[in-house]
Structure formats: C-alpha cells, structure tokens
PDB file of C-alpha atoms in Angstrom:
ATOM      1  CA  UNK A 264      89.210 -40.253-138.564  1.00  0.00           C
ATOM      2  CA  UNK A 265      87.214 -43.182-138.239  1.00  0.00           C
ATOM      3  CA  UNK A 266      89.198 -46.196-136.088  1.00  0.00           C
ATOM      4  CA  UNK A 267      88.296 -49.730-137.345  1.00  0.00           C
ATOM      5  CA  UNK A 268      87.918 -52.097-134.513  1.00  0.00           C
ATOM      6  CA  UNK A 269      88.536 -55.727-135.206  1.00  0.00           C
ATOM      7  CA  UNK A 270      84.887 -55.932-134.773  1.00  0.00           C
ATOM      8  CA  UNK A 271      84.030 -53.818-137.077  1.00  0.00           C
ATOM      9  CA  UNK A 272      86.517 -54.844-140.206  1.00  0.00           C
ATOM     10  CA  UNK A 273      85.392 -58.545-139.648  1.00  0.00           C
ATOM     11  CA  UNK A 274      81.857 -57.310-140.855  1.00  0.00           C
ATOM     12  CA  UNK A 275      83.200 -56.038-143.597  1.00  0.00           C
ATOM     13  CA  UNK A 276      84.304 -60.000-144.502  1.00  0.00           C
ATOM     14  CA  UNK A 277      80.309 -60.469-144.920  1.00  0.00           C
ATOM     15  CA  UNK A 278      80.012 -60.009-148.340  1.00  0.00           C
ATOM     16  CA  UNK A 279      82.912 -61.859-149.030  1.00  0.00           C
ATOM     17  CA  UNK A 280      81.443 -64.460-147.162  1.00  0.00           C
ATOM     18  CA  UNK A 281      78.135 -64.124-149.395  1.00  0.00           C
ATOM     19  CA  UNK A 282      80.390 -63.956-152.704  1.00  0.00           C
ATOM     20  CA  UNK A 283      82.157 -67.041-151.333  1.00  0.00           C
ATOM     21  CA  UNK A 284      78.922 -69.018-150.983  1.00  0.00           C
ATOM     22  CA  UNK A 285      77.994 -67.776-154.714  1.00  0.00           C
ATOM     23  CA  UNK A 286      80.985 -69.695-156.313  1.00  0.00           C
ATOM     24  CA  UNK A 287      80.740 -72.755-154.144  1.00  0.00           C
ATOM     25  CA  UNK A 288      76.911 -73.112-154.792  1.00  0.00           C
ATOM     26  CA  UNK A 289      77.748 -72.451-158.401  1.00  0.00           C
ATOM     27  CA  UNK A 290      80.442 -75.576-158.221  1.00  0.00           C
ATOM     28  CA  UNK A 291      82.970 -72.761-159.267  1.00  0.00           C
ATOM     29  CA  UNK A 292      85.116 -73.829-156.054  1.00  0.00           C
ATOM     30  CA  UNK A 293      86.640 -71.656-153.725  1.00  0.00           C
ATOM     31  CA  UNK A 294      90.079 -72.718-153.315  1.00  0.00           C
ATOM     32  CA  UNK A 295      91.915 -70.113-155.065  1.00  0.00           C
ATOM     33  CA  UNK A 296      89.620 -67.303-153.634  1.00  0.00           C
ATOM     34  CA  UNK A 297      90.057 -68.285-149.996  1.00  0.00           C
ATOM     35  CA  UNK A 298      93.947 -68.536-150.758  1.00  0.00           C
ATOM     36  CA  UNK A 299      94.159 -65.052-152.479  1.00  0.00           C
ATOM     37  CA  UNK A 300      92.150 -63.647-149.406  1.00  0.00           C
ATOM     38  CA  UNK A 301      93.748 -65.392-147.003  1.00  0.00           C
ATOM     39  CA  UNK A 302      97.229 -64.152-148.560  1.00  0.00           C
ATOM     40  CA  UNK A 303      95.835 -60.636-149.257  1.00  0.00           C
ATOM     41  CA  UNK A 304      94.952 -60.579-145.418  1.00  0.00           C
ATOM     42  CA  UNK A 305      98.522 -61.567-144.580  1.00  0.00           C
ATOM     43  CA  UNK A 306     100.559 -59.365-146.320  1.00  0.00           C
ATOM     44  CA  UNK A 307      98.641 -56.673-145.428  1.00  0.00           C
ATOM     45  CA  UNK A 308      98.542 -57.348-141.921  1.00  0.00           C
ATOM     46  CA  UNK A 309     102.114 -57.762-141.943  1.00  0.00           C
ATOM     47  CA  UNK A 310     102.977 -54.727-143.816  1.00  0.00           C
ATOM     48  CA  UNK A 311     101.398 -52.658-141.504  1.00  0.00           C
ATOM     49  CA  UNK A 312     103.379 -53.786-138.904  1.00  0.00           C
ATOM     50  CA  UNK A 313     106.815 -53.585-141.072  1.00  0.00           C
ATOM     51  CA  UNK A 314     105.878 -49.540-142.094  1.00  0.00           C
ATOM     52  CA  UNK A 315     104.739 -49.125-138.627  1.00  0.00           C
ATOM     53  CA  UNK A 316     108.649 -50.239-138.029  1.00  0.00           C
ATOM     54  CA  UNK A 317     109.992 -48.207-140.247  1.00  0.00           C
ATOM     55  CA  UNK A 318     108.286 -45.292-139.562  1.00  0.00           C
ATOM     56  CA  UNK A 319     109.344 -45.260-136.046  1.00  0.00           C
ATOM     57  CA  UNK A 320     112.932 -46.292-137.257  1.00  0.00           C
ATOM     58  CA  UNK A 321     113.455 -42.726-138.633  1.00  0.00           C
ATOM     59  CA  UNK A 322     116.616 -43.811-140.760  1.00  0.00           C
ATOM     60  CA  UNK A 323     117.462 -42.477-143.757  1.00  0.00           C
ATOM     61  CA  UNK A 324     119.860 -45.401-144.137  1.00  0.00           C
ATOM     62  CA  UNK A 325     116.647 -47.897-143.899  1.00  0.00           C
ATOM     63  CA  UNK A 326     114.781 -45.814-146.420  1.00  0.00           C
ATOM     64  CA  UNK A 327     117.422 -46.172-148.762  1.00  0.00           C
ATOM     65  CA  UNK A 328     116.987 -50.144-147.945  1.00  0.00           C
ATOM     66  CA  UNK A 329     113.498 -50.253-148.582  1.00  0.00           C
ATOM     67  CA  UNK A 330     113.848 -48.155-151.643  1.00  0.00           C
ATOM     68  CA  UNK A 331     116.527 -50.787-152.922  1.00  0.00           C
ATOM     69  CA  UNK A 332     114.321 -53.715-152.426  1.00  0.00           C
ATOM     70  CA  UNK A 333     111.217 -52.295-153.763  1.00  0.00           C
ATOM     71  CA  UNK A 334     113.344 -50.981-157.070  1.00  0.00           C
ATOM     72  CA  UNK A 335     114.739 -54.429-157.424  1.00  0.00           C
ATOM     73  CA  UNK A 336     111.294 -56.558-157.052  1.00  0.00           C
ATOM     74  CA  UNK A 337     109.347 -54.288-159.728  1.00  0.00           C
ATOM     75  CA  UNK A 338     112.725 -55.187-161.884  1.00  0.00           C
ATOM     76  CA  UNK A 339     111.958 -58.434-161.583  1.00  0.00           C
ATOM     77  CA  UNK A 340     108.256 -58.637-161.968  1.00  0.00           C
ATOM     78  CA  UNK A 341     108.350 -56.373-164.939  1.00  0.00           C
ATOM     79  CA  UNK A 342     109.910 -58.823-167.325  1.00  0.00           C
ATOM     80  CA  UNK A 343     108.089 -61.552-166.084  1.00  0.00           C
ATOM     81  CA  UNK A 344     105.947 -61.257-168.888  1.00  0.00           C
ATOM     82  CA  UNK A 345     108.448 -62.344-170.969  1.00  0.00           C
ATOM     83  CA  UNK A 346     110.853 -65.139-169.114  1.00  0.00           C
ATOM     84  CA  UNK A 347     112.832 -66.342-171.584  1.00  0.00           C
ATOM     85  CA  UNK A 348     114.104 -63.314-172.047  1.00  0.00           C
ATOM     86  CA  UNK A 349     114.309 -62.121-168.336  1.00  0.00           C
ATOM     87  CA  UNK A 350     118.189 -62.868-168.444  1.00  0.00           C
ATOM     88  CA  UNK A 351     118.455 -60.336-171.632  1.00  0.00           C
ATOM     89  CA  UNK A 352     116.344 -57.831-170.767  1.00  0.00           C
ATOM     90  CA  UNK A 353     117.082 -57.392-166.091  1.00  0.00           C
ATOM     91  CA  UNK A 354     119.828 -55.062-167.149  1.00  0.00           C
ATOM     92  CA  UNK A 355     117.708 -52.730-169.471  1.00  0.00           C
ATOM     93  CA  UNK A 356     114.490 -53.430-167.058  1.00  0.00           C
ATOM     94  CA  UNK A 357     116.535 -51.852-163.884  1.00  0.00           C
ATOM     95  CA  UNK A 358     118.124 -48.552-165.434  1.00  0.00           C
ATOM     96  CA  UNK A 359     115.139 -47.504-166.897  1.00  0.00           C
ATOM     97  CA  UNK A 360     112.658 -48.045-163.533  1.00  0.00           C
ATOM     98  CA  UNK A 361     115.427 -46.889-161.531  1.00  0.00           C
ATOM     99  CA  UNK A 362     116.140 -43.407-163.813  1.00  0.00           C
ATOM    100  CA  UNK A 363     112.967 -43.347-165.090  1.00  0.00           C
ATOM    101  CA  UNK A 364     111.282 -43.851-161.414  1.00  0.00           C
ATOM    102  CA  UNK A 365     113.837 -42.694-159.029  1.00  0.00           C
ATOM    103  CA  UNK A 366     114.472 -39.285-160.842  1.00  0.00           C
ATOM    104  CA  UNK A 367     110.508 -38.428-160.768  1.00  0.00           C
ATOM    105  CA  UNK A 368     110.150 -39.946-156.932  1.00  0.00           C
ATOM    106  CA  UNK A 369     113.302 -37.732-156.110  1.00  0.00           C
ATOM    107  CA  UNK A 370     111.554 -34.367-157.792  1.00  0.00           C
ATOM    108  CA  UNK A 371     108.537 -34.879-156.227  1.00  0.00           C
ATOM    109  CA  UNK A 372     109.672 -35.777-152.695  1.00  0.00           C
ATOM    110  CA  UNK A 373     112.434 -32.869-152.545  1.00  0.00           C
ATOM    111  CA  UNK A 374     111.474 -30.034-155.283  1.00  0.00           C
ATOM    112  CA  UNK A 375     107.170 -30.373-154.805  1.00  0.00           C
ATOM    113  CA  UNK A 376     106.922 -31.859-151.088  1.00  0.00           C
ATOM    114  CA  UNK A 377     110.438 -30.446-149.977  1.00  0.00           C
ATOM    115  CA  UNK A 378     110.023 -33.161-147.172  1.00  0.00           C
ATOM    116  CA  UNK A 379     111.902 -32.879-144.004  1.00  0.00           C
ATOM    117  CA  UNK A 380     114.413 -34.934-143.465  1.00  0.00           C
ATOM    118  CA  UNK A 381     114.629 -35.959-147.330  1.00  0.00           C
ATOM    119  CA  UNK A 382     113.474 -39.286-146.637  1.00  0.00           C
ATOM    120  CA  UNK A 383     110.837 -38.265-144.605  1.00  0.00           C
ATOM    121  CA  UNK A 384     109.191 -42.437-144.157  1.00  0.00           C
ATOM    122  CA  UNK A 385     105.025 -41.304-144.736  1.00  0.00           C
ATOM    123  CA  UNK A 386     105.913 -39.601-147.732  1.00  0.00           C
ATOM    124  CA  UNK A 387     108.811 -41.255-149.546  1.00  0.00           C
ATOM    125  CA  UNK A 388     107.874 -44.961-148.923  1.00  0.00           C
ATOM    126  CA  UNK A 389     104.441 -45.199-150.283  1.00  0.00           C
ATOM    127  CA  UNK A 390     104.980 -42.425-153.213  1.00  0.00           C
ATOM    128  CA  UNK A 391     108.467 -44.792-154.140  1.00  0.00           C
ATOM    129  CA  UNK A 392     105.982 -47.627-154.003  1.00  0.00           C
ATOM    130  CA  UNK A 393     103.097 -45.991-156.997  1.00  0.00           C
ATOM    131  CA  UNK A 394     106.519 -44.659-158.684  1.00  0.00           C
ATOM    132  CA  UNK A 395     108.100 -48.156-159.153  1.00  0.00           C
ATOM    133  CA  UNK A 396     104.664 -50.414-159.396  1.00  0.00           C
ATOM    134  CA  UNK A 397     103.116 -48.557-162.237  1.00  0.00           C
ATOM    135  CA  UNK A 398     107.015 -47.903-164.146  1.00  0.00           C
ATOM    136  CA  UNK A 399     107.113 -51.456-163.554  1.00  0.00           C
ATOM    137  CA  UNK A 400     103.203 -52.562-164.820  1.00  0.00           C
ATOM    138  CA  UNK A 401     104.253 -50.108-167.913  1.00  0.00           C
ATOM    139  CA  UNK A 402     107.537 -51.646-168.552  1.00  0.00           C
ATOM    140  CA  UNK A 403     105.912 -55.307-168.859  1.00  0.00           C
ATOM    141  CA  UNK A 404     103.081 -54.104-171.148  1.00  0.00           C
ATOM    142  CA  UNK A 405     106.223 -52.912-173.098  1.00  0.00           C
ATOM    143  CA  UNK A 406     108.258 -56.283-173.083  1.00  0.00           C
ATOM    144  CA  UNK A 407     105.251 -58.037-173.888  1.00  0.00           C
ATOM    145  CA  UNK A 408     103.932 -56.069-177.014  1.00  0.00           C
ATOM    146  CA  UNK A 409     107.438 -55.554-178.244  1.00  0.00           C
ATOM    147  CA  UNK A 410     108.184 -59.220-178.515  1.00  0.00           C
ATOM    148  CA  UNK A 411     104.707 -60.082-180.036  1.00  0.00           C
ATOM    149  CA  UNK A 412     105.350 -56.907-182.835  1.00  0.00           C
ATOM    150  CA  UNK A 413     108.358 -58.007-183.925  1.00  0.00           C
ATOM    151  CA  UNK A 414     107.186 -61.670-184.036  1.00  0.00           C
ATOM    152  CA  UNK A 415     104.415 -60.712-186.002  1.00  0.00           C
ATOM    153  CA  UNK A 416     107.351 -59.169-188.700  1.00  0.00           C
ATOM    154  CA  UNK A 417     107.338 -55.604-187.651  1.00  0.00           C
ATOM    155  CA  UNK A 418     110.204 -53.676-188.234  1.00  0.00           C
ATOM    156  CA  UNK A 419     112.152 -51.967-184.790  1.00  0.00           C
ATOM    157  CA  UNK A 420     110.525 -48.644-185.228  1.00  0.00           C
ATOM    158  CA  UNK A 421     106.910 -49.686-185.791  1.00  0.00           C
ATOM    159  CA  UNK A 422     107.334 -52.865-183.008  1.00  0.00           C
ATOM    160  CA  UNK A 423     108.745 -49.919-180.354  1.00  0.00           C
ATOM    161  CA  UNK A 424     106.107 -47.118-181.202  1.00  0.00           C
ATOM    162  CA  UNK A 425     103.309 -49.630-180.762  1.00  0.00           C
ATOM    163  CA  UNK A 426     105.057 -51.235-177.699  1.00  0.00           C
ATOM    164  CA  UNK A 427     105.131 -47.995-175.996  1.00  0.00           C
ATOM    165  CA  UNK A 428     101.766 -47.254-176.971  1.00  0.00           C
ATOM    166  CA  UNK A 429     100.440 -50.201-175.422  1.00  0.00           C
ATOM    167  CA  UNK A 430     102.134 -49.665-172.382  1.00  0.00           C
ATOM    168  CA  UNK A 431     100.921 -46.309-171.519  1.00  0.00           C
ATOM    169  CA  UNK A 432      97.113 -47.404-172.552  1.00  0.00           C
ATOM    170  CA  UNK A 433      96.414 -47.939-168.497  1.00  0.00           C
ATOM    171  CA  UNK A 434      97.714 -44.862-167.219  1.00  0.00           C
ATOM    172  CA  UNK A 435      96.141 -42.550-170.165  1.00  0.00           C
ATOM    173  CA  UNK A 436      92.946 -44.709-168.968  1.00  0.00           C
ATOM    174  CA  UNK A 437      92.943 -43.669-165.668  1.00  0.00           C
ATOM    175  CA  UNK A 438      93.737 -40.036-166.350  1.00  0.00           C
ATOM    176  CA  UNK A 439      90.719 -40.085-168.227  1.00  0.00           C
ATOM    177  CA  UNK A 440      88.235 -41.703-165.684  1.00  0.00           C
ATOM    178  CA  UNK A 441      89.480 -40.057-162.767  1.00  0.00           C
ATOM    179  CA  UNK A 442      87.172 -37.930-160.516  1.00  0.00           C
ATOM    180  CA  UNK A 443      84.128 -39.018-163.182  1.00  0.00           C
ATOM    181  CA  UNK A 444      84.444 -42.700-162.949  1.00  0.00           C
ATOM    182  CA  UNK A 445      87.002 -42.965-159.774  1.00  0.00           C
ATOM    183  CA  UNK A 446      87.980 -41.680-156.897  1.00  0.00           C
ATOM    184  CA  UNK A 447      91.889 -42.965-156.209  1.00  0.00           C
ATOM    185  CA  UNK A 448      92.618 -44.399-153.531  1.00  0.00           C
ATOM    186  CA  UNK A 449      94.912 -41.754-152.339  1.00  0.00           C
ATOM    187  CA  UNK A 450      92.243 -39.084-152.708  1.00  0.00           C
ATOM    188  CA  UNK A 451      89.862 -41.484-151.019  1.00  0.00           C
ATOM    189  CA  UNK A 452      92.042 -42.065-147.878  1.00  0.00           C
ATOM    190  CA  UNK A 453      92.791 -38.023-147.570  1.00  0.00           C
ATOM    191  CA  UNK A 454      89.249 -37.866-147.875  1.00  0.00           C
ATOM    192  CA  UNK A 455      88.303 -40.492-145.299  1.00  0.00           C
ATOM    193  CA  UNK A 456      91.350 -39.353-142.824  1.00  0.00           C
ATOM    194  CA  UNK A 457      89.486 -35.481-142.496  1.00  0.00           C
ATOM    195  CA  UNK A 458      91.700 -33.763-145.288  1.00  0.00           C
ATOM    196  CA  UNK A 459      89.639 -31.430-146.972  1.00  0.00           C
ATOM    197  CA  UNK A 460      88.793 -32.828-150.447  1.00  0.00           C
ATOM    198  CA  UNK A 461      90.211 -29.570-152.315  1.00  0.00           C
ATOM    199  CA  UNK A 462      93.795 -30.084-150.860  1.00  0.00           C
ATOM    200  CA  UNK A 463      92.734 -33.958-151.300  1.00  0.00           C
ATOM    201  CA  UNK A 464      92.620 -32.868-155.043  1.00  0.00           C
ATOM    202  CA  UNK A 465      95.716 -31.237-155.545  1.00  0.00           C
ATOM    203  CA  UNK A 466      97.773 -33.846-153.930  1.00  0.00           C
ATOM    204  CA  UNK A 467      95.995 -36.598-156.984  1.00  0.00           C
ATOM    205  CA  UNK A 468      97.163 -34.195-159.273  1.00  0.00           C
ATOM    206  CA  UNK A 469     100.751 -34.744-157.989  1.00  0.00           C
ATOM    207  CA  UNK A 470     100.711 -38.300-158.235  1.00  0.00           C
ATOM    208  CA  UNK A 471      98.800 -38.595-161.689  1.00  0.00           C
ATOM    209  CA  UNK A 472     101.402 -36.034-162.931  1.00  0.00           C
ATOM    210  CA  UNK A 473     104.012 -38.528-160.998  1.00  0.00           C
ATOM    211  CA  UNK A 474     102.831 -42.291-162.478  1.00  0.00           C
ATOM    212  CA  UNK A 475     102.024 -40.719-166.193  1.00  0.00           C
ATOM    213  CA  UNK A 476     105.855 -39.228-166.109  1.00  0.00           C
ATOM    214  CA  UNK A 477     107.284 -42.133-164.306  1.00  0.00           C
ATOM    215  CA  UNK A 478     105.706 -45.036-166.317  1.00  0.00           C
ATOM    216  CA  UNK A 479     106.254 -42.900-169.805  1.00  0.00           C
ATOM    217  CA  UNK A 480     110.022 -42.041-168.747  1.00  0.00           C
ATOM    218  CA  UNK A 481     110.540 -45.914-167.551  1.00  0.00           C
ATOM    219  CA  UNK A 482     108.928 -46.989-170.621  1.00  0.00           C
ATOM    220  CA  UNK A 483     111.229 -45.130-172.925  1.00  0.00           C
ATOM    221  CA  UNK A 484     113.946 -45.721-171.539  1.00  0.00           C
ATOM    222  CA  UNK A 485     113.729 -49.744-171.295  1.00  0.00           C
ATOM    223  CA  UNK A 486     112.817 -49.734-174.870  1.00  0.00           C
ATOM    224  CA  UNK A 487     116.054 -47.734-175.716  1.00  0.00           C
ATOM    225  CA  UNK A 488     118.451 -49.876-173.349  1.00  0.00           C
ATOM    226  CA  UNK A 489     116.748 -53.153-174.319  1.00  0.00           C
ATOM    227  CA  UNK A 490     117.427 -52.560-178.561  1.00  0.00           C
ATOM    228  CA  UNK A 491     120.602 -54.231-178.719  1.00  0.00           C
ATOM    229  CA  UNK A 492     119.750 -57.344-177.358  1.00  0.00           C
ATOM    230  CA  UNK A 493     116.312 -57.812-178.311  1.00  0.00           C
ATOM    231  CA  UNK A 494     117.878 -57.241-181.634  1.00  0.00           C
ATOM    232  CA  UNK A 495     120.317 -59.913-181.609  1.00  0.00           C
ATOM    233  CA  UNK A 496     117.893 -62.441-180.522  1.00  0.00           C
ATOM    234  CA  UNK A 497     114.876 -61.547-183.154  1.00  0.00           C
ATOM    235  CA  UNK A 498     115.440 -62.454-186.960  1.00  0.00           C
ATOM    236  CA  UNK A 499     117.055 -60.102-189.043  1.00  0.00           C
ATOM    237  CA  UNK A 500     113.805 -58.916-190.941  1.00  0.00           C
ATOM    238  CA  UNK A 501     112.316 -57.977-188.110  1.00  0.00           C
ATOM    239  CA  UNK A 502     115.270 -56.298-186.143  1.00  0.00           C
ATOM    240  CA  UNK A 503     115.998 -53.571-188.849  1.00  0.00           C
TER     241      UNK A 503
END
C-alpha cells in the first residue's frame, strides 16, 4: 500500500485550489466551499484519530458505545426531513433503523464474517456505519414522500407504497451502476490497499446485499411503526 505523506495529499488540494479560483473569478464566492472543505478536512482528520483510538481500545463495551451513538444520530438526521413532525415520528424512526439495521449488521458481522471477538473494531465499526447511514438516507426519503402523498390526498396504502418506492430509488440506483459506472469506495480501497480485486468483489457483494436489505427492512418497518401517528395528524380523507 501506497503511504500518503503530508506532502503528497497537500497536492492533491491543487485542483481544489483551481476549482476555488473558478467560482471566485466567476463572482460565485467561495465562502461556503472553503467552510465545507475546511470542515470536511476536520472531521476527517479527527476521526482518524478517534478510530485509531478505538481500534487500539479493543473493548467490546466501547463498540457497543459507538454503535449507540451512531444508531441514535442517523435517528435523528433521518426525520430531519420532516421537523415538525420529528417529535411524532423519533420513536418509529429508531426501532425500525435499529431492527431493521442492527439485525442485518449483526448477520453479517457474526453469521458471513464470523469476526473474532464479535465486535472485532475494523470490521464492525465502519460496516455499522454504511448499515445505519443508508437505513437512515432511506428512512428520510420515506418521511418525506409519505407526508407529500398524503398531502396531495392519497389514501394510506397508495401514500406508503409510493413512499417506500421512493426511498429505495438510490440504492436500486446504485445496484444498477455498480462495477459499469462505479467502483465503491470499499472495493476501491481493497483495491488500492493490495487486496486482490476478485476477493475485492465478493466483499461489495456483501455490503450491496447488506445496504439494499438494511435500507428496505428500515424502510418498512418505519412506515409500519409510524401509521398511527402520521394518521392522527393527516385529515381523515387522506388517512384511510
């Protein structure tokens, strides 16, 4: 594997730089791209440092931690797309990413990997992370249509099925374009790290089988749990 030098990654800033100097000589301005690189930077930096921590930790009770928090954050974010009904819908949001989720992370981590210890830190933390961020991005898609369906006068069953549809549109996208328009970025970094790109392959397959199942399971679920009280708040009409 190839081992970035500070050198090296601050050349890779160059076209960033040249992008930068497109929007200010187009009087675009270039305040919110130097704050979203300057945070992207940040986290990223900082991140590496915290999994660097908690690999070396090599506690199941800390894994269990991190799991928590990331669980509870994509709760959160997911029903952001609809926040004046966050309140309502946190309850529904967090059984369905954490069943939904945490029963797929728990099959593949112990039944495909069989990891060893179960919580095994380079396997469980950034799987749990694609697990909960894409049950989470499917989950809002779903919030978001469902409100706007049943707005619109559509009854519960036609408002759901086109709710769910819509929330599995990016993940049945990227089924489709990947390995002819895409290579993922977990693929890529086997690749790039010396795996050999058939058993770079097999392990995509795991995780597309993982976010499809995780985001349709989440998805499902959330718009089961969340009927009752998305009910009671949308007119009559449009709740039968």
């Amino acid at each position: 594997m190839i081992t970035l030098t500070l050198w090296q990654l601050a050349l890779a800033f160059t076209p960033v730089a040249i992008t930068l100097a497109i929007l200010l000589r187009w009087s675009y301005g270039i305040g919110h791209a130097l704050y979203a690189l300057g945070r992207m930077l940040v986290q990223l930096l900082a991140i590496g440092y915290v999994l660097a921590w908690i690999f070396g930790a090599d506690n199941g009770q800390l894994i269990l931690v991190v799991l928590a928090i990331m669980l509870c954050a994509s709760v959160w974010i997911s029903v952001g797309t609809v926040p004046a009904h966050r309140g309502a819908l946190l309850l529904a949001a967090f059984g369905a990413i954490s069943i939904g989720g945490g029963l797929t992370l728990l099959l593949v981590t112990q039944l495909v990997l069989q990891v060893d210890p179960w919580y095994l830190p380079r396997y469980t933390v950034p799987l749990a992370g694609m697990v909960f961020a894409n049950a989470m991005t499917a989950v809002s898609l779903a919030a978001e249509r469902l409100y706007a369906e049943l707005g619109h006068g559509d009854a519960w069953p036609q408002a759901r099925l086109k709710a769910y549809q819509a929330a599995m549109i990016p993940v049945t996208n990227s089924l489709l374009a990947v390995g002819l328009v895409s290579l993922p970025g977990m693929m890529t970094g086997q690749i790039l790290s010396g795996v050999s790109p058939l058993v770079a392959s097999r392990y995509q397959i795991m995780v597309m089988c993982m976010i499809f199942a995780s985001a349709g399971i989440s998805t499902a679920l959330f718009l089961t749990f969340c009927r009752g009280r998305v009910m009671t708040e949308t007119t009559p009409a449009a709740a039968q």
